[in-house]
Coordinates of C-alpha atoms in Angstrom, one line a residue:
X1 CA 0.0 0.0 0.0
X2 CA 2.8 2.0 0.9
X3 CA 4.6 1.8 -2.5
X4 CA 1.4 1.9 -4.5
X5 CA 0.6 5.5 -2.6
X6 CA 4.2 6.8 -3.3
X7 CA 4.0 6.0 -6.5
X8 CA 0.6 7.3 -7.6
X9 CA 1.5 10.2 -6.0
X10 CA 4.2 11.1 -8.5
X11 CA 1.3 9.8 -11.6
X12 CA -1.2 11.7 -9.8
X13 CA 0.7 15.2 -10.4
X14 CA 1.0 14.5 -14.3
X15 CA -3.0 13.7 -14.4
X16 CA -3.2 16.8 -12.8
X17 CA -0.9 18.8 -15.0
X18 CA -2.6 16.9 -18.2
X19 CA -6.4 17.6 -17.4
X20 CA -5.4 21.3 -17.2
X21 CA -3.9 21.3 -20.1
X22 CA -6.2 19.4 -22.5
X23 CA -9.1 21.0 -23.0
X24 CA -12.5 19.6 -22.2
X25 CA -13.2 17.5 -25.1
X26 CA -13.8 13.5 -25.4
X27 CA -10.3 12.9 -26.2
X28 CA -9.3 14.7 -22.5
X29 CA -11.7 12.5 -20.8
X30 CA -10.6 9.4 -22.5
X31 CA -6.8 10.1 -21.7
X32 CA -7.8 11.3 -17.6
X33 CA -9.9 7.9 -17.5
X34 CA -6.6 5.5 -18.5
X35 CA -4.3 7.7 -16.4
X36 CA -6.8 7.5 -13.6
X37 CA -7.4 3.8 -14.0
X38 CA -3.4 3.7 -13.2
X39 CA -3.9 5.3 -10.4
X40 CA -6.7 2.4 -9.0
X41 CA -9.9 4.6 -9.9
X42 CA -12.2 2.4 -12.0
X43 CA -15.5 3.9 -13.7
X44 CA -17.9 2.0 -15.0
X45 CA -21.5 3.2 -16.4
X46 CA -24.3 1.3 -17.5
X47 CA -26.7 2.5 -20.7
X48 CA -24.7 5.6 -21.5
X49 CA -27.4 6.2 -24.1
X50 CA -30.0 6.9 -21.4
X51 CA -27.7 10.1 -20.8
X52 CA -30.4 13.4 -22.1
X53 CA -28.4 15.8 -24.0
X54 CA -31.0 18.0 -23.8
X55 CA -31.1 18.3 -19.9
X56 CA -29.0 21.2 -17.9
X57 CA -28.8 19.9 -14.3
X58 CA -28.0 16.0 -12.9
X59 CA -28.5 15.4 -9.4
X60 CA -26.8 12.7 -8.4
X61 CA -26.6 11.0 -4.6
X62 CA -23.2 11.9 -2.6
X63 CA -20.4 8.8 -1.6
X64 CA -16.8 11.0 -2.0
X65 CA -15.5 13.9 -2.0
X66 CA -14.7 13.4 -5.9
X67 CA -17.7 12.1 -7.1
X68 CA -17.9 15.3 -9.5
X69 CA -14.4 14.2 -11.0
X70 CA -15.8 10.8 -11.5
X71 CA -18.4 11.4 -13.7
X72 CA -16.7 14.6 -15.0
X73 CA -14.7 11.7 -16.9
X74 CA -17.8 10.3 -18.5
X75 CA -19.3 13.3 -19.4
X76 CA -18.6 17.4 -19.8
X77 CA -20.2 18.6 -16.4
X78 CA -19.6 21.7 -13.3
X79 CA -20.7 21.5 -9.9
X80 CA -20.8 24.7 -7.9
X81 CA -18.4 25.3 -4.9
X82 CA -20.9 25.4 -2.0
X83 CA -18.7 24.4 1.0
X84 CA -15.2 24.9 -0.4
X85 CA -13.5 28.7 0.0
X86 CA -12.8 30.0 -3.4
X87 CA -9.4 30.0 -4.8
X88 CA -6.5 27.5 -6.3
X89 CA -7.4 24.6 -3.8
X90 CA -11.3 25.1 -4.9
X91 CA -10.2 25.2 -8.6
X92 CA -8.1 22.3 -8.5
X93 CA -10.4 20.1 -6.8
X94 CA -12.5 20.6 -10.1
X95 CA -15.3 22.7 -8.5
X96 CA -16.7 25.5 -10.5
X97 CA -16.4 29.1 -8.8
X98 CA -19.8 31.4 -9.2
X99 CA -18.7 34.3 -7.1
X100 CA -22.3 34.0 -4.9
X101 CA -21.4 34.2 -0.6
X102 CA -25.4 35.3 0.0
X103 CA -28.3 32.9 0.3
X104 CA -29.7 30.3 -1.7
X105 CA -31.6 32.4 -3.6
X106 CA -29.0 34.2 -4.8
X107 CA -27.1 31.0 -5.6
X108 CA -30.3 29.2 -7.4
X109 CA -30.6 32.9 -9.5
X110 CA -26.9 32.3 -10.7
X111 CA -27.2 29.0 -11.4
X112 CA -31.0 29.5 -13.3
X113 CA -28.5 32.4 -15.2
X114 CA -26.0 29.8 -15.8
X115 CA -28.2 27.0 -17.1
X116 CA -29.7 29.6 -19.5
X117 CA -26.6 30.0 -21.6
X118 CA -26.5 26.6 -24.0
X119 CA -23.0 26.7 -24.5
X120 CA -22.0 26.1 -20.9
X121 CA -22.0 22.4 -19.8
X122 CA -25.1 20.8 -17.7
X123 CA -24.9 21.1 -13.9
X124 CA -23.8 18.2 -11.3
X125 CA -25.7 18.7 -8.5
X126 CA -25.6 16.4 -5.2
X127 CA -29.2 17.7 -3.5
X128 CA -28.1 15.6 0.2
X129 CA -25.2 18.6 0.6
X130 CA -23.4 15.5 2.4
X131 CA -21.3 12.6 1.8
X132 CA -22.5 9.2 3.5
X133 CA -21.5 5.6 2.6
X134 CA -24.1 4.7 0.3
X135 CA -25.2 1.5 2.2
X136 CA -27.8 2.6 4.5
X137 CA -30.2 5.1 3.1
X138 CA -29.7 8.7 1.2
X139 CA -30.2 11.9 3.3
X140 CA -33.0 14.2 2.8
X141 CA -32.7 15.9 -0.9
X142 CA -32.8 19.9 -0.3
X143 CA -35.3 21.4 -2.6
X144 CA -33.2 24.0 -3.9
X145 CA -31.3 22.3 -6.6
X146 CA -34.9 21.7 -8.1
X147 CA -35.7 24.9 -8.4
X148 CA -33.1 26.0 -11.7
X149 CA -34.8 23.4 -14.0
X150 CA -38.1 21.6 -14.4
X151 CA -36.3 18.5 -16.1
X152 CA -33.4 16.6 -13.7
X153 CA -31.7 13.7 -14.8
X154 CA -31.1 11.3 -11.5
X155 CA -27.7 9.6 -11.2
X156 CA -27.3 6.3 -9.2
X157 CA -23.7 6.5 -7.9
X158 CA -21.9 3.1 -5.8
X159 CA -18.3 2.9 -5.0
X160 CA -16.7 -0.3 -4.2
X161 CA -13.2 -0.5 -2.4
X162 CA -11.2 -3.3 -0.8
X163 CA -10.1 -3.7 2.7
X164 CA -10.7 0.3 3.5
X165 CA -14.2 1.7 3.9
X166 CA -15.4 4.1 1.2
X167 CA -16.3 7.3 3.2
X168 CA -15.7 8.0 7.2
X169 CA -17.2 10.8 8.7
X170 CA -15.5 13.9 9.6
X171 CA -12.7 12.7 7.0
X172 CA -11.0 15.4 4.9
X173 CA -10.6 15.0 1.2
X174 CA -6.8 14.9 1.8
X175 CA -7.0 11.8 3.6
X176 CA -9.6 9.9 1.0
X177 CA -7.3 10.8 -1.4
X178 CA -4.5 9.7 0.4
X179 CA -6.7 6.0 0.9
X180 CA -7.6 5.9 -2.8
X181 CA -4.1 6.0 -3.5
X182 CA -3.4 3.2 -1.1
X183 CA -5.7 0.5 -1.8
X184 CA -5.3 -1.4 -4.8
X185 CA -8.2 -0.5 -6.8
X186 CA -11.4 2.0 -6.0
X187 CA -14.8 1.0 -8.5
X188 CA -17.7 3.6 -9.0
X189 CA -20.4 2.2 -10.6
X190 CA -22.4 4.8 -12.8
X191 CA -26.4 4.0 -14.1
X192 CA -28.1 7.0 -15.6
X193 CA -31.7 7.2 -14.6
X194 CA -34.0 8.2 -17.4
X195 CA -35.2 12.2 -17.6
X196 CA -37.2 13.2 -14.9
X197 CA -40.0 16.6 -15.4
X198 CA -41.7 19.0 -12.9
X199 CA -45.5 18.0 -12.8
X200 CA -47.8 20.9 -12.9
X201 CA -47.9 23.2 -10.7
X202 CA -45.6 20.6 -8.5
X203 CA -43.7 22.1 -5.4
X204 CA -39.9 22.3 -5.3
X205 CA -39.9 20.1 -2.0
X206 CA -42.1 17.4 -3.5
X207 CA -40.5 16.9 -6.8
X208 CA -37.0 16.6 -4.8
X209 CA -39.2 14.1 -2.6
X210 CA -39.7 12.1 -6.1
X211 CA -36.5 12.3 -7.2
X212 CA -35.2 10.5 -3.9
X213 CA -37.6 7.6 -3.8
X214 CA -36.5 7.3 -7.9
X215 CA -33.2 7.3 -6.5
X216 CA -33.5 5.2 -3.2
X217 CA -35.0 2.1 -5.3
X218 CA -32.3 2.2 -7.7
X219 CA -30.3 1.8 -5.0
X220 CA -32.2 -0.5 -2.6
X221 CA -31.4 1.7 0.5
X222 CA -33.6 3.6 2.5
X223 CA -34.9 7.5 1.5
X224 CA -34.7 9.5 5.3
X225 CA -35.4 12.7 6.3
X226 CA -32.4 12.9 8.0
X227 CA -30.3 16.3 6.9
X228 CA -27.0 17.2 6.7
X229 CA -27.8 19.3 9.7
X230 CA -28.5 16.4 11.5
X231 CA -25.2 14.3 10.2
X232 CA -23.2 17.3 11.6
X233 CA -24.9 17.4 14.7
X234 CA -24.5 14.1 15.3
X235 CA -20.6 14.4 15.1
X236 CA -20.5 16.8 17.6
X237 CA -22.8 14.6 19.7
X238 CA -20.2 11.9 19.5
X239 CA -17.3 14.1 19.9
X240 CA -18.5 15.6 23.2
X241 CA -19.8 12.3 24.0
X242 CA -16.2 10.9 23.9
X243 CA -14.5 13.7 26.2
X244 CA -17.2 12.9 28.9
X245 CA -14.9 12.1 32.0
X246 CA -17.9 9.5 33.0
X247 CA -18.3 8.1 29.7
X248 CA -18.1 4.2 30.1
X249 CA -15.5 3.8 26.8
X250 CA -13.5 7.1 27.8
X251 CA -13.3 6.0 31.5
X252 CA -12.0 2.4 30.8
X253 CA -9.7 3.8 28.2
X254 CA -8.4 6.5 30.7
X255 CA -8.1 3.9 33.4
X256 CA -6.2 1.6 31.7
X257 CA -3.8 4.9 31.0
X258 CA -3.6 5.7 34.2
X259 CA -3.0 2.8 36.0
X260 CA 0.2 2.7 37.9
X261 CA 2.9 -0.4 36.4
X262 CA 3.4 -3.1 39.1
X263 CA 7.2 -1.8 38.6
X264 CA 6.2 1.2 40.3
X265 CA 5.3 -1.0 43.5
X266 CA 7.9 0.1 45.5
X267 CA 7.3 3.5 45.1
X268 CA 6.0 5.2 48.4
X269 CA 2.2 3.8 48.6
X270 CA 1.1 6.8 51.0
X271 CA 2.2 9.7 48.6
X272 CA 0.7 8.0 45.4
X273 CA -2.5 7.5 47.3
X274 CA -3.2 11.0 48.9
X275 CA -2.4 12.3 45.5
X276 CA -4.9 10.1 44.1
X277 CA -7.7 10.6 46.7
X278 CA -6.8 14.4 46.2
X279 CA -7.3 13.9 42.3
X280 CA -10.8 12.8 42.9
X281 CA -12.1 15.1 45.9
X282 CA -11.2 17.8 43.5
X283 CA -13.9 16.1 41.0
X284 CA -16.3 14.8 43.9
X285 CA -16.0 17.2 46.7
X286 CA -18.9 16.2 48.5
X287 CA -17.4 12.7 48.4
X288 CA -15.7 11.8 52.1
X289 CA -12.2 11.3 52.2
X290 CA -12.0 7.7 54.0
X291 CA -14.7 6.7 51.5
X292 CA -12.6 7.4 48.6
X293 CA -9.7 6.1 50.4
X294 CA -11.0 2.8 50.9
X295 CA -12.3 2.9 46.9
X296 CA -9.1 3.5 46.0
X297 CA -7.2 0.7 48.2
X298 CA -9.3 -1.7 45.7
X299 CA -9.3 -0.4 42.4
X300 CA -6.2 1.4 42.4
X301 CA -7.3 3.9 39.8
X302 CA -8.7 7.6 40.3
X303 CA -10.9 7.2 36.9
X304 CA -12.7 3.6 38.1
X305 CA -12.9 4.9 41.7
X306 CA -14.7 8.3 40.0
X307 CA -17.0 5.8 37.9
X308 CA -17.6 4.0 40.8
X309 CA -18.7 7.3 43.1
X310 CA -20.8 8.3 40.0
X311 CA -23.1 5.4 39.3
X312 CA -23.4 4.8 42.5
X313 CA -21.5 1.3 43.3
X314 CA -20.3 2.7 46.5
X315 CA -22.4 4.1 48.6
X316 CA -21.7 7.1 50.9
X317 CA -23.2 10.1 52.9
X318 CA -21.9 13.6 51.5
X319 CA -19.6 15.4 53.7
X320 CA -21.6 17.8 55.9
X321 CA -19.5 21.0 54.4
X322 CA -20.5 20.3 50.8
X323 CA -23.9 18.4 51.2
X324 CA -25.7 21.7 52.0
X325 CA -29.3 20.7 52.7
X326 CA -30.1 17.1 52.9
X327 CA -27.8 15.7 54.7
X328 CA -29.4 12.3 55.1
X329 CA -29.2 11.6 51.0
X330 CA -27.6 8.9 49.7
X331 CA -24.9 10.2 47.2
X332 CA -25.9 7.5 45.4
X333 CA -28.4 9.3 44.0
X334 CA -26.1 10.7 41.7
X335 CA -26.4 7.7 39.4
X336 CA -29.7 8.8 38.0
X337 CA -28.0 12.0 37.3
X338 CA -25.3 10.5 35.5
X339 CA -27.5 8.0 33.6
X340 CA -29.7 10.6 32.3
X341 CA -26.5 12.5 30.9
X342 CA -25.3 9.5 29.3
X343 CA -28.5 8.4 27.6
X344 CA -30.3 12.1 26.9
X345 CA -33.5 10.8 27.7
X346 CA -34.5 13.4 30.8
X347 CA -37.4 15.9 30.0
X348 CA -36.5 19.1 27.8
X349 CA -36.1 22.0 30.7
X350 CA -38.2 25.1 30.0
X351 CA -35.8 26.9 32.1
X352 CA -33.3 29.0 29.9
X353 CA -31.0 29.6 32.5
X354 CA -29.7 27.8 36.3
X355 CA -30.4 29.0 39.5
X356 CA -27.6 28.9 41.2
X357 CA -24.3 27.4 40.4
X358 CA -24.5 23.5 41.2
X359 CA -21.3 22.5 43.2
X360 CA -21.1 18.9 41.9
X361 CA -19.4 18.7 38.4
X362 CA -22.5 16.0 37.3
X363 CA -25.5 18.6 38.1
X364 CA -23.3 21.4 36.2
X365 CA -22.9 19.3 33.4
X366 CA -26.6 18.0 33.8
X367 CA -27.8 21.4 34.1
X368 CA -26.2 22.8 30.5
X369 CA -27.3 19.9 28.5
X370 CA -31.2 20.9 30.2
X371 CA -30.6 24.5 28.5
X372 CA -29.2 23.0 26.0
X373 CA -32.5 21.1 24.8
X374 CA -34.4 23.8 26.4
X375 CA -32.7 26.3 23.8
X376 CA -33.2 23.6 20.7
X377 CA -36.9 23.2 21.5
X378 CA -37.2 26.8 21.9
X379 CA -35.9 27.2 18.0
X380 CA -37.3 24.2 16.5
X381 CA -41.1 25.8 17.8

């Protein structure tokens, strides 16, 4: 893999250099589609004759981040820079600069002005404005790529690779380049869909509605009406989700970091407990001292004796100088807390903001994910 991604690195430069220099013509594509074949990127269409030459825009579902380059090589196409900053990077990657920063309006009136001309190639659109793995389902088509023609031509895309999984989320295009170049051979499987018109009088959001089931059968997945919005906001879910001190994959990972080697058994036991117990009255400060002590003397870990004070496996009686009010609560009562922050299923908040400032790290933490959902609630009504 090594040698084969050193190597098409250096051919990868003169495909580059080539397909600037050609210009766009069958010839160019013919030449780019050997050379890129060289470099483990295999196309293959089926019925090329269903393509429409009389239609401006294909919309097409969304595997890689070079899906436009793919069928770019079958057929003379431009896809408008949406996410990409403007510039040599954008250029290079094949996208086609419009100039347009505002809304989507703005955008859909310079494409409609595009599309007008004849002589400019049809548009590639990708309508899910994200790329998934193709196996499960497509995400929710957006309706504005519907609204600069009446007529769409749908696109099935599939990519097949070896070993190496097609598309990983939150992956940049550097590194799927980097993986194309590594496995032996990367297959994307065109089919052309016939011509598909705008009924009368037929909403923008219902004919991109169409166009997905069309496009979901073809594929045998699943048509969602999950968005982008949602993809990215899942990431950051799972992200946050894995810095959580109390989460149970972080906390085992971190305990098994911080465990102390049996080589270090001779080291003063006293010291390396009192800094540990101080380690975790720092977290839990409501948490008695002998109690974490005598957690510690067995599990020999700050991160498992924090888990263990948290879900409430030990059971204790708060220290009178931090409990507050109730005295007589069982700390372990904290578990529910912990439990509803790990599976988000406690009652949206209406309160916008906290009371007071919560002493324990768990009712902090507890209390910004309430005006968190408090807050998303408040916009989604």
């Amino acid at each position: 893999g090594l040698c084969l991604l050193v190597l098409r690195l250096f051919i990868g430069v003169h495909v580059f250099l080539v397909s600037c220099a050609l210009p766009d013509s069958v010839l160019r594509r013919f030449i780019v589609r050997v050379m890129c074949s060289v470099l483990g990127l295999c196309v293959q269409q089926s019925d090329p004759r269903l393509r429409d030459a009389g239609v401006r825009v294909y919309i097409a579902n969304h595997v890689t981040q070079f899906d436009h380059n793919i069928i770019n090589l079958l057929t003379s196409c431009n896809t408008p820079a949406l996410n990409s900053a403007p510039g040599f990077i954008c250029w290079s990657r094949g996208f086609m600069e419009l100039g347009v920063s505002g809304s989507r309006a703005e955008l859909v009136d310079s494409l409609k002005a595009y599309s007008s001309h004849r002589g400019n190639p049809p548009l590639l659109l990708f309508p899910e404005e994200a790329a998934t793995n193709g196996r499960a389902g497509l995400l929710h088509f957006s309706s504005w790529p519907f609204s600069v023609s009446d007529v769409v031509q749908p696109v099935a895309l599939q990519v097949l690779r070896p070993l190496v999984t097609v598309s990983v989320a939150d992956s940049s295009w550097i590194a799927e380049l980097l993986w194309t170049f590594f496995v032996p051979f990367t297959v994307y499987q065109v089919r052309w869909l016939p011509s598909v018109p705008r009924r009368m009088e037929e909403p923008s959001e219902d004919f991109a509605l169409r166009v997905q089931e069309l496009l979901a059968m073809e594929l045998g997945v699943v048509s969602t009406r999950l968005t982008a919005a949602d993809k990215t906001e899942h990431m950051k879910r799972l992200r946050h989700t894995s810095l959580l001190p109390f989460a149970p994959a972080s906390s085992q990972a971190l305990a098994a970091r911080r465990r102390v080697p049996s080589g270090l058994a001779g080291a003063p036991e006293d010291g390396r407990i009192a800094a540990m117990v101080q380690q975790v009255k720092e977290v839990l400060p409501h948490v008695p001292l002998e109690v974490i002590r005598i957690d510690l003397a067995q599990t020999n870990c700050v991160d498992t004796t924090i888990a263990n004070l948290l879900e409430g496996r030990v059971s204790f009686f708060p220290d009178s100088k931090e409990a507050g009010t109730d005295l007589s609560a069982p700390a372990t009562s904290q578990a529910p807390a912990a439990s509803g922050i790990l599976g988000s299923s406690a009652e949206p908040s209406s309160k916008a903001a906290a009371k007071q400032f919560a002493r324990s790290p768990v009712e902090r933490h507890l209390s910004l994910q309430e005006r968190k959902r408090a807050l998303y609630d408040y916009a989604r009504r």
